[in-house]
Tab-separated table of C-alpha atoms and ligand atoms in Angstrom:
chain	number	residue	atom	x	y	z
A	1	UNK	CA	185.482	-19.044	109.110
A	2	UNK	CA	185.715	-21.609	111.883
A	3	UNK	CA	187.681	-20.436	114.908
A	4	UNK	CA	191.330	-21.389	114.383
A	5	UNK	CA	193.421	-22.175	117.409
A	6	UNK	CA	196.270	-20.042	116.093
A	7	UNK	CA	196.426	-17.008	113.873
A	8	UNK	CA	199.715	-18.215	112.470
A	9	UNK	CA	201.761	-21.397	112.567
A	10	UNK	CA	205.429	-20.830	111.764
A	11	UNK	CA	207.329	-23.920	110.675
A	12	UNK	CA	211.048	-23.489	111.337
A	13	UNK	CA	212.742	-21.435	114.046
A	14	UNK	CA	215.919	-20.261	112.368
A	15	UNK	CA	216.569	-16.522	111.911
A	16	UNK	CA	213.648	-16.350	109.435
A	17	UNK	CA	210.999	-18.018	111.590
A	18	UNK	CA	212.134	-16.393	114.844
A	19	UNK	CA	212.158	-12.937	113.321
A	20	UNK	CA	208.639	-13.454	111.938
A	21	UNK	CA	207.486	-14.666	115.361
A	22	UNK	CA	208.760	-11.470	116.995
A	23	UNK	CA	206.977	-9.170	114.543
A	24	UNK	CA	203.744	-11.189	114.729
A	25	UNK	CA	203.960	-11.444	118.521
A	26	UNK	CA	204.232	-7.683	118.752
A	27	UNK	CA	201.219	-7.426	116.428
A	28	UNK	CA	199.180	-9.252	119.118
A	29	UNK	CA	198.796	-12.406	116.984
A	30	UNK	CA	198.498	-15.883	118.466
A	31	UNK	CA	201.524	-17.637	117.035
A	32	UNK	CA	202.790	-21.217	117.270
A	33	UNK	CA	206.431	-21.745	116.259
A	34	UNK	CA	207.398	-25.373	115.485
A	35	UNK	CA	210.996	-26.481	115.078
A	36	UNK	CA	212.682	-29.872	114.866
A	37	UNK	CA	216.178	-28.588	115.717
A	38	UNK	CA	218.155	-29.051	112.497
A	39	UNK	CA	219.404	-25.545	111.579
A	40	UNK	CA	221.558	-25.233	108.464
A	41	UNK	CA	224.472	-23.775	110.427
A	42	UNK	CA	224.622	-26.394	113.149
A	43	UNK	CA	228.258	-27.187	112.270
A	44	UNK	CA	229.183	-23.513	112.385
A	45	UNK	CA	231.013	-21.731	115.224
A	46	UNK	CA	229.836	-18.197	114.453
A	47	UNK	CA	227.236	-16.129	112.673
A	48	UNK	CA	229.184	-13.407	110.895
A	49	UNK	CA	227.916	-10.378	109.006
A	50	UNK	CA	224.839	-9.918	111.222
A	51	UNK	CA	224.916	-6.294	112.341
A	52	UNK	CA	225.185	-5.979	116.156
A	53	UNK	CA	225.761	-9.766	116.362
A	54	UNK	CA	228.862	-10.211	114.163
A	55	UNK	CA	230.647	-13.385	115.325
A	56	UNK	CA	227.982	-14.580	117.765
A	57	UNK	CA	227.690	-18.365	118.236
A	58	UNK	CA	224.525	-19.886	116.739
A	59	UNK	CA	223.543	-21.206	120.192
A	60	UNK	CA	223.832	-17.771	121.788
A	61	UNK	CA	221.876	-16.223	118.918
A	62	UNK	CA	219.021	-18.663	119.532
A	63	UNK	CA	219.190	-18.119	123.309
A	64	UNK	CA	218.764	-14.352	122.909
A	65	UNK	CA	215.989	-14.792	120.336
A	66	UNK	CA	214.070	-17.171	122.629
A	67	UNK	CA	214.508	-14.755	125.536
A	68	UNK	CA	213.054	-11.919	123.472
A	69	UNK	CA	210.103	-14.035	122.317
A	70	UNK	CA	209.444	-15.063	125.910
A	71	UNK	CA	208.174	-11.505	126.557
A	72	UNK	CA	205.159	-12.251	124.365
A	73	UNK	CA	202.749	-14.746	125.988
A	74	UNK	CA	200.817	-14.951	122.719
A	75	UNK	CA	203.827	-16.700	121.076
A	76	UNK	CA	204.291	-20.399	121.860
A	77	UNK	CA	207.090	-22.694	120.758
A	78	UNK	CA	207.098	-26.448	120.290
A	79	UNK	CA	210.221	-28.503	119.613
A	80	UNK	CA	208.762	-30.904	117.080
A	81	UNK	CA	208.584	-31.614	113.379
A	82	UNK	CA	205.604	-30.575	111.284
A	83	UNK	CA	204.849	-33.656	109.241
A	84	UNK	CA	201.881	-32.421	107.233
A	85	UNK	CA	199.886	-29.315	106.416
A	86	UNK	CA	196.658	-29.102	104.446
A	87	UNK	CA	194.496	-26.212	103.329
A	88	UNK	CA	190.963	-26.271	104.751
A	89	UNK	CA	187.783	-25.285	102.948
A	90	UNK	CA	187.533	-22.089	105.039
A	91	UNK	CA	190.955	-20.930	103.790
A	92	UNK	CA	192.778	-21.861	106.999
A	93	UNK	CA	195.171	-24.774	107.562
A	94	UNK	CA	195.369	-28.018	109.503
A	95	UNK	CA	198.914	-28.651	110.645
A	96	UNK	CA	200.145	-31.963	112.011
A	97	UNK	CA	202.777	-31.495	114.726
A	98	UNK	CA	203.843	-33.677	117.657
A	99	UNK	CA	201.069	-36.226	117.068
A	100	UNK	CA	198.285	-33.667	117.145
A	101	UNK	CA	196.567	-31.481	114.598
A	102	UNK	CA	196.340	-27.753	115.139
A	103	UNK	CA	194.572	-25.200	112.975
A	104	UNK	CA	195.643	-21.745	111.910
A	105	UNK	CA	194.603	-18.971	109.569
A	106	UNK	CA	198.005	-18.407	107.946
A	107	UNK	CA	201.045	-20.612	107.500
A	108	UNK	CA	204.660	-19.460	107.308
A	109	UNK	CA	207.165	-21.998	106.001
A	110	UNK	CA	210.679	-21.074	107.122
A	111	UNK	CA	212.213	-24.529	107.036
A	112	UNK	CA	215.499	-23.653	105.331
A	113	UNK	CA	217.873	-25.887	103.412
A	114	UNK	CA	220.693	-28.312	104.137
A	115	UNK	CA	224.039	-28.383	102.350
A	116	UNK	CA	225.181	-31.427	100.431
A	117	UNK	CA	228.828	-31.820	101.324
A	118	UNK	CA	231.151	-32.707	98.437
A	119	UNK	CA	231.934	-36.396	98.202
A	120	UNK	CA	235.445	-36.211	99.690
A	121	UNK	CA	236.694	-38.568	102.392
A	122	UNK	CA	236.799	-36.909	105.822
A	123	UNK	CA	235.258	-33.601	104.756
A	124	UNK	CA	232.698	-33.518	107.581
A	125	UNK	CA	235.549	-33.206	110.138
A	126	UNK	CA	236.324	-29.795	108.676
A	127	UNK	CA	232.828	-28.501	107.854
A	128	UNK	CA	232.085	-25.285	109.724
A	129	UNK	CA	235.732	-24.829	110.835
A	130	UNK	CA	237.732	-24.623	107.612
A	131	UNK	CA	235.333	-26.008	104.999
A	132	UNK	CA	232.542	-23.562	104.210
A	133	UNK	CA	229.835	-22.869	101.666
A	134	UNK	CA	229.762	-19.067	101.776
A	135	UNK	CA	232.652	-16.609	101.534
A	136	UNK	CA	230.415	-13.772	102.735
A	137	UNK	CA	230.035	-15.729	105.984
A	138	UNK	CA	233.563	-17.043	106.457
A	139	UNK	CA	235.845	-15.399	103.879
A	140	UNK	CA	237.180	-12.617	106.128
A	141	UNK	CA	238.884	-15.062	108.495
A	142	UNK	CA	240.946	-16.526	105.625
A	143	UNK	CA	241.547	-13.340	103.648
A	144	UNK	CA	244.843	-13.476	101.787
A	145	UNK	CA	245.305	-17.176	102.658
A	146	UNK	CA	245.691	-20.102	100.232
A	147	UNK	CA	242.151	-21.419	99.703
A	148	UNK	CA	240.493	-24.027	97.528
A	149	UNK	CA	237.274	-23.561	95.624
A	150	UNK	CA	235.335	-26.761	95.000
A	151	UNK	CA	232.575	-27.286	92.489
A	152	UNK	CA	231.702	-28.854	89.187
A	153	UNK	CA	231.296	-26.887	85.964
A	154	UNK	CA	229.770	-23.414	86.365
A	155	UNK	CA	229.365	-23.768	90.116
A	156	UNK	CA	233.125	-24.290	90.532
A	157	UNK	CA	233.855	-21.338	88.262
A	158	UNK	CA	231.438	-19.071	90.158
A	159	UNK	CA	232.751	-19.879	93.634
A	160	UNK	CA	236.364	-19.489	92.454
A	161	UNK	CA	235.553	-16.110	90.908
A	162	UNK	CA	233.660	-15.014	94.037
A	163	UNK	CA	236.666	-15.832	96.231
A	164	UNK	CA	238.886	-13.351	94.366
A	165	UNK	CA	237.374	-10.649	96.609
A	166	UNK	CA	239.074	-12.272	99.620
A	167	UNK	CA	242.342	-13.757	98.373
A	168	UNK	CA	244.535	-14.033	95.304
A	169	UNK	CA	245.764	-17.552	96.157
A	170	UNK	CA	242.943	-19.730	94.832
A	171	UNK	CA	242.964	-23.277	93.469
A	172	UNK	CA	239.771	-24.538	91.849
A	173	UNK	CA	239.523	-28.270	92.583
A	174	UNK	CA	236.978	-30.140	90.513
A	175	UNK	CA	237.745	-33.731	91.589
A	176	UNK	CA	237.757	-34.964	87.994
A	177	UNK	CA	237.231	-33.184	84.672
A	178	UNK	CA	235.994	-29.643	85.309
A	179	UNK	CA	233.619	-29.494	82.342
A	180	UNK	CA	234.564	-25.833	81.891
A	181	UNK	CA	234.785	-24.137	78.503
A	182	UNK	CA	238.082	-22.937	77.042
A	183	UNK	CA	237.153	-19.334	77.665
A	184	UNK	CA	236.303	-20.053	81.319
A	185	UNK	CA	239.655	-21.809	81.716
A	186	UNK	CA	241.396	-18.849	80.128
A	187	UNK	CA	239.541	-16.511	82.498
A	188	UNK	CA	240.747	-18.544	85.458
A	189	UNK	CA	244.345	-18.519	84.199
A	190	UNK	CA	244.322	-14.779	83.647
A	191	UNK	CA	243.089	-14.331	87.208
A	192	UNK	CA	245.871	-16.620	88.477
A	193	UNK	CA	243.387	-19.234	89.667
A	194	UNK	CA	244.963	-22.671	89.477
A	195	UNK	CA	242.683	-25.370	88.030
A	196	UNK	CA	243.202	-28.809	89.638
A	197	UNK	CA	241.168	-31.476	87.863
A	198	UNK	CA	242.867	-34.460	89.490
A	199	UNK	CA	240.674	-36.763	91.615
A	200	UNK	CA	240.909	-35.948	95.324
A	201	UNK	CA	241.963	-38.666	97.738
A	202	UNK	CA	241.216	-36.892	101.011
A	203	UNK	CA	241.568	-33.740	103.097
A	204	UNK	CA	244.432	-33.543	105.559
A	205	UNK	CA	244.482	-31.529	108.788
A	206	UNK	CA	243.674	-31.735	112.467
A	207	UNK	CA	241.232	-30.227	114.982
A	208	UNK	CA	239.007	-29.063	112.148
A	209	UNK	CA	241.841	-27.068	110.561
A	210	UNK	CA	242.496	-27.942	106.947
A	211	UNK	CA	246.162	-28.191	105.985
A	212	UNK	CA	246.234	-29.816	102.557
A	213	UNK	CA	244.218	-31.476	99.837
A	214	UNK	CA	245.695	-34.824	98.845
A	215	UNK	CA	245.157	-36.034	95.293
A	216	UNK	CA	245.085	-39.689	94.254
A	217	UNK	CA	248.161	-39.121	92.075
A	218	UNK	CA	250.160	-38.390	95.240
A	219	UNK	CA	250.446	-34.594	95.178
A	220	UNK	CA	249.377	-32.607	98.258
A	221	UNK	CA	248.197	-29.008	97.840
A	222	UNK	CA	248.574	-26.901	101.007
A	223	UNK	CA	245.311	-24.996	101.691
A	224	UNK	CA	243.909	-23.247	104.783
A	225	UNK	CA	240.266	-23.433	103.770
A	226	UNK	CA	237.935	-24.886	101.175
A	227	UNK	CA	234.746	-23.236	99.916
A	228	UNK	CA	232.349	-25.443	98.018
A	229	UNK	CA	229.337	-24.842	95.841
A	230	UNK	CA	227.040	-27.817	95.549
A	231	UNK	CA	223.265	-28.038	95.277
A	232	UNK	CA	221.469	-27.798	98.599
A	233	UNK	CA	218.324	-29.642	99.640
A	234	UNK	CA	215.075	-28.184	100.987
A	235	UNK	CA	214.623	-29.253	104.608
A	236	UNK	CA	210.916	-29.886	104.135
A	237	UNK	CA	208.497	-30.659	101.338
A	238	UNK	CA	205.612	-28.764	102.947
A	239	UNK	CA	205.515	-26.029	100.308
A	240	UNK	CA	205.478	-28.564	97.479
A	241	UNK	CA	202.797	-30.656	99.179
A	242	UNK	CA	200.577	-27.569	99.515
A	243	UNK	CA	200.954	-26.869	95.791
A	244	UNK	CA	203.253	-23.818	95.963
A	245	UNK	CA	204.822	-22.932	92.630
A	246	UNK	CA	208.599	-23.023	92.271
A	247	UNK	CA	210.846	-20.854	90.137
A	248	UNK	CA	213.502	-22.038	87.671
A	249	UNK	CA	216.188	-21.914	90.362
A	250	UNK	CA	214.316	-24.372	92.572
A	251	UNK	CA	213.267	-21.637	95.001
A	252	UNK	CA	209.648	-21.068	95.904
A	253	UNK	CA	207.992	-18.519	93.665
A	254	UNK	CA	206.957	-15.663	95.878
A	255	UNK	CA	205.855	-12.120	95.429
A	256	UNK	CA	204.962	-9.212	97.656
A	257	UNK	CA	205.696	-9.843	101.366
A	258	UNK	CA	207.002	-13.363	100.604
A	259	UNK	CA	203.502	-14.566	99.662
A	260	UNK	CA	203.458	-17.836	97.703
A	261	UNK	CA	201.082	-18.860	94.931
A	262	UNK	CA	198.862	-20.595	97.529
A	263	UNK	CA	196.584	-18.157	99.400
A	264	UNK	CA	197.510	-18.003	103.075
A	265	UNK	CA	200.976	-19.574	102.647
A	266	UNK	CA	204.079	-17.438	103.065
A	267	UNK	CA	207.770	-18.368	102.994
A	268	UNK	CA	210.937	-16.829	104.417
A	269	UNK	CA	214.625	-17.575	104.705
A	270	UNK	CA	216.951	-19.827	102.764
A	271	UNK	CA	214.089	-21.867	101.334
A	272	UNK	CA	213.436	-18.927	98.978
A	273	UNK	CA	217.011	-19.381	97.637
A	274	UNK	CA	217.804	-15.711	97.351
A	275	UNK	CA	220.759	-14.200	99.271
A	276	UNK	CA	221.453	-16.766	101.987
A	277	UNK	CA	222.769	-14.716	104.883
A	278	UNK	CA	221.103	-14.988	108.278
A	279	UNK	CA	220.327	-11.282	108.386
A	280	UNK	CA	218.530	-11.578	105.047
A	281	UNK	CA	216.579	-14.591	106.339
A	282	UNK	CA	215.566	-12.531	109.372
A	283	UNK	CA	214.524	-9.638	107.131
A	284	UNK	CA	212.462	-11.971	104.940
A	285	UNK	CA	210.818	-13.314	108.102
A	286	UNK	CA	209.930	-9.772	109.181
A	287	UNK	CA	208.556	-8.972	105.730
A	288	UNK	CA	206.445	-12.141	105.650
A	289	UNK	CA	205.144	-11.319	109.123
A	290	UNK	CA	204.144	-7.882	107.885
A	291	UNK	CA	202.290	-9.435	104.925
A	292	UNK	CA	200.574	-11.990	107.135
A	293	UNK	CA	199.425	-9.445	109.707
A	294	UNK	CA	198.259	-7.087	106.981
A	295	UNK	CA	196.124	-9.847	105.426
A	296	UNK	CA	194.639	-10.866	108.783
A	297	UNK	CA	193.819	-7.270	109.674
A	298	UNK	CA	192.174	-6.590	106.326
A	299	UNK	CA	190.159	-9.818	106.447
A	300	UNK	CA	188.808	-8.998	109.918
A	301	UNK	CA	188.152	-5.361	109.080
A	302	UNK	CA	186.142	-6.148	105.965
A	303	UNK	CA	184.186	-8.943	107.703
A	304	UNK	CA	183.086	-6.472	110.368
A	305	UNK	CA	182.467	-3.694	107.831
A	306	UNK	CA	180.423	-5.678	105.315
A	307	UNK	CA	179.791	-9.086	106.813
A	308	UNK	CA	181.648	-10.609	103.878
A	309	UNK	CA	184.350	-13.212	104.570
A	310	UNK	CA	187.188	-13.351	102.132
A	311	UNK	CA	190.818	-14.423	102.075
A	312	UNK	CA	193.234	-11.583	101.567
A	313	UNK	CA	196.563	-12.550	99.956
A	314	UNK	CA	199.315	-10.315	98.570
A	315	UNK	CA	199.979	-10.352	94.864
A	316	UNK	CA	202.615	-12.558	93.260
A	317	UNK	CA	203.508	-9.627	91.021
A	318	UNK	CA	206.128	-7.569	92.823
A	319	UNK	CA	205.585	-3.868	92.086
A	320	UNK	CA	208.277	-2.505	89.757
A	321	UNK	CA	211.100	-0.925	91.690
A	322	UNK	CA	210.978	-3.741	94.271
A	323	UNK	CA	211.909	-6.535	91.871
A	324	UNK	CA	213.338	-9.570	93.600
A	325	UNK	CA	216.402	-10.983	91.883
A	326	UNK	CA	216.454	-14.734	92.334
A	327	UNK	CA	219.678	-16.696	92.256
A	328	UNK	CA	220.841	-18.687	89.265
A	329	UNK	CA	222.691	-20.997	91.582
A	330	UNK	CA	220.440	-22.744	94.094
A	331	UNK	CA	223.073	-22.681	96.811
A	332	UNK	CA	224.253	-19.077	96.810
A	333	UNK	CA	223.819	-16.171	94.415
A	334	UNK	CA	227.085	-14.525	93.563
B	401	LIG	C1	228.813	-23.818	107.965
B	401	LIG	C2	227.868	-22.653	107.819
B	401	LIG	C3	228.239	-21.395	108.252
B	401	LIG	C4	227.387	-20.309	108.093
B	401	LIG	N1	227.798	-19.109	108.545
B	401	LIG	C5	227.008	-18.036	108.396
B	401	LIG	C6	227.446	-16.749	108.816
B	401	LIG	O1	228.548	-16.594	109.342
B	401	LIG	N2	226.622	-15.692	108.604
B	401	LIG	C7	225.402	-15.833	108.004
B	401	LIG	O2	224.705	-14.839	107.839
B	401	LIG	N3	224.949	-17.047	107.603
B	401	LIG	C8	225.726	-18.143	107.771
B	401	LIG	N4	225.293	-19.366	107.334
B	401	LIG	C9	223.997	-19.450	106.657
B	401	LIG	C10	222.873	-19.535	107.715
B	401	LIG	O3	222.963	-20.782	108.341
B	401	LIG	C11	221.530	-19.368	107.023
B	401	LIG	O4	221.482	-18.141	106.318
B	401	LIG	C12	220.379	-19.354	108.033
B	401	LIG	O5	220.453	-20.460	108.899
B	401	LIG	C13	219.050	-19.363	107.291
B	401	LIG	O6	218.014	-19.248	108.199
B	401	LIG	P1	216.610	-19.970	107.960
B	401	LIG	O7	215.759	-19.494	109.072
B	401	LIG	O8	216.157	-19.788	106.574
B	401	LIG	O9	216.919	-21.534	108.070
B	401	LIG	P2	217.584	-22.477	109.291
B	401	LIG	O10	218.417	-21.584	110.126
B	401	LIG	O11	218.202	-23.572	108.573
B	401	LIG	O12	216.316	-22.868	110.098
B	401	LIG	C14	215.328	-23.727	109.580
B	401	LIG	C15	214.707	-24.468	110.745
B	401	LIG	O13	213.553	-25.161	110.258
B	401	LIG	C16	213.476	-26.393	110.951
B	401	LIG	N5	212.644	-27.327	110.183
B	401	LIG	C17	212.843	-27.803	108.936
B	401	LIG	N6	211.838	-28.584	108.552
B	401	LIG	C18	210.977	-28.621	109.589
B	401	LIG	C19	209.728	-29.267	109.825
B	401	LIG	N7	209.133	-30.027	108.883
B	401	LIG	N8	209.117	-29.095	111.017
B	401	LIG	C20	209.691	-28.323	111.990
B	401	LIG	N9	210.868	-27.686	111.823
B	401	LIG	C21	211.492	-27.829	110.632
B	401	LIG	C22	214.905	-26.850	111.082
B	401	LIG	O14	215.046	-27.782	112.126
B	401	LIG	C23	215.620	-25.520	111.342
B	401	LIG	O15	215.793	-25.285	112.731
B	401	LIG	C24	226.132	-20.481	107.475
B	401	LIG	C25	225.739	-21.751	107.041
B	401	LIG	C26	226.590	-22.823	107.194
B	401	LIG	C27	226.168	-24.172	106.702
């Protein structure tokens, strides 16, 4: 194998990529972390439900993570987009970043997703303050309060049902016909969830605080928060361009240690489309780092032992007992 400049290139420095960088740094690997600065939670004020960091601001989280990585001179960071990655004949990768091409032995794609905000006038003014996509992240702060669920068909039903853990004052707003079955509608009624199918005119409130949802027919529904479930978009197409297989939910098919179907390529974080909490993304990053380091160690050991070069890659078949449950809904499993 030709000498690669880096053992590992990590694309994406959210909780997933940063956590992987820490584990790989501590495993004495030469790691390059590339990030273009578009984290999913950039509208958010706090990262909740992250043990020891509950409520920390995303900026402070990154500051601490960068400080910790700074202890490891073998980990470098570049603030730039990776525009291309290609597999080389020796099993390594050529990665195009900041107008240069670097090479590495393993590639970790931790590029995350972006939310598609519902098509409602003025919604971006409230996103991250009183309009959210995940009740596990932001439900506690509005527990018991009047909230709206927003989503079409099954997505709307699922987010409304999920919210019953936090409040019993829920209105499911579908901004037009809900497309729900009679039995779903009955289920909502029996759980005292109001179904509002009227078209929405706009959201009303100030300083990011939602006060009411205004419908085109003139009615205004007082609400303190809105939780939506819409499809989210992968932040990068790198996995697809490398030929990684996808599962039925639109997530990347991965097996043991977050290994993809392409030898040498691993994934971590929201791009997998499993549970989409930051602490889970960080755990997936750590697991991928373990898999990557294990492969590198085994490759080097066997080359020295037998002179044979081969590419070690974890199996796509997850051993029984460790089965990964992948979400039905691409935005958040409930
Ligand atoms: C409003 C809001 C509030 C949230 N609140 C919480 C919360 O309270 N608690 C919680 O646990 N989770 C919360 N989340 C979810 C949280 O944001 C995600 O779980 C977490 O960011 C996922 O981490 P990640 O590393 O997979 O992806 P990200 O954090 O999205 O990081 C991906 C990184 O990859 C970079 N990138 C993408 N493509 C490229 C490329 N081609 N080249 C270089 N870099 C690239 C991006 O710039 C980005 O920095 C919230 C999300 C939102 C939207």
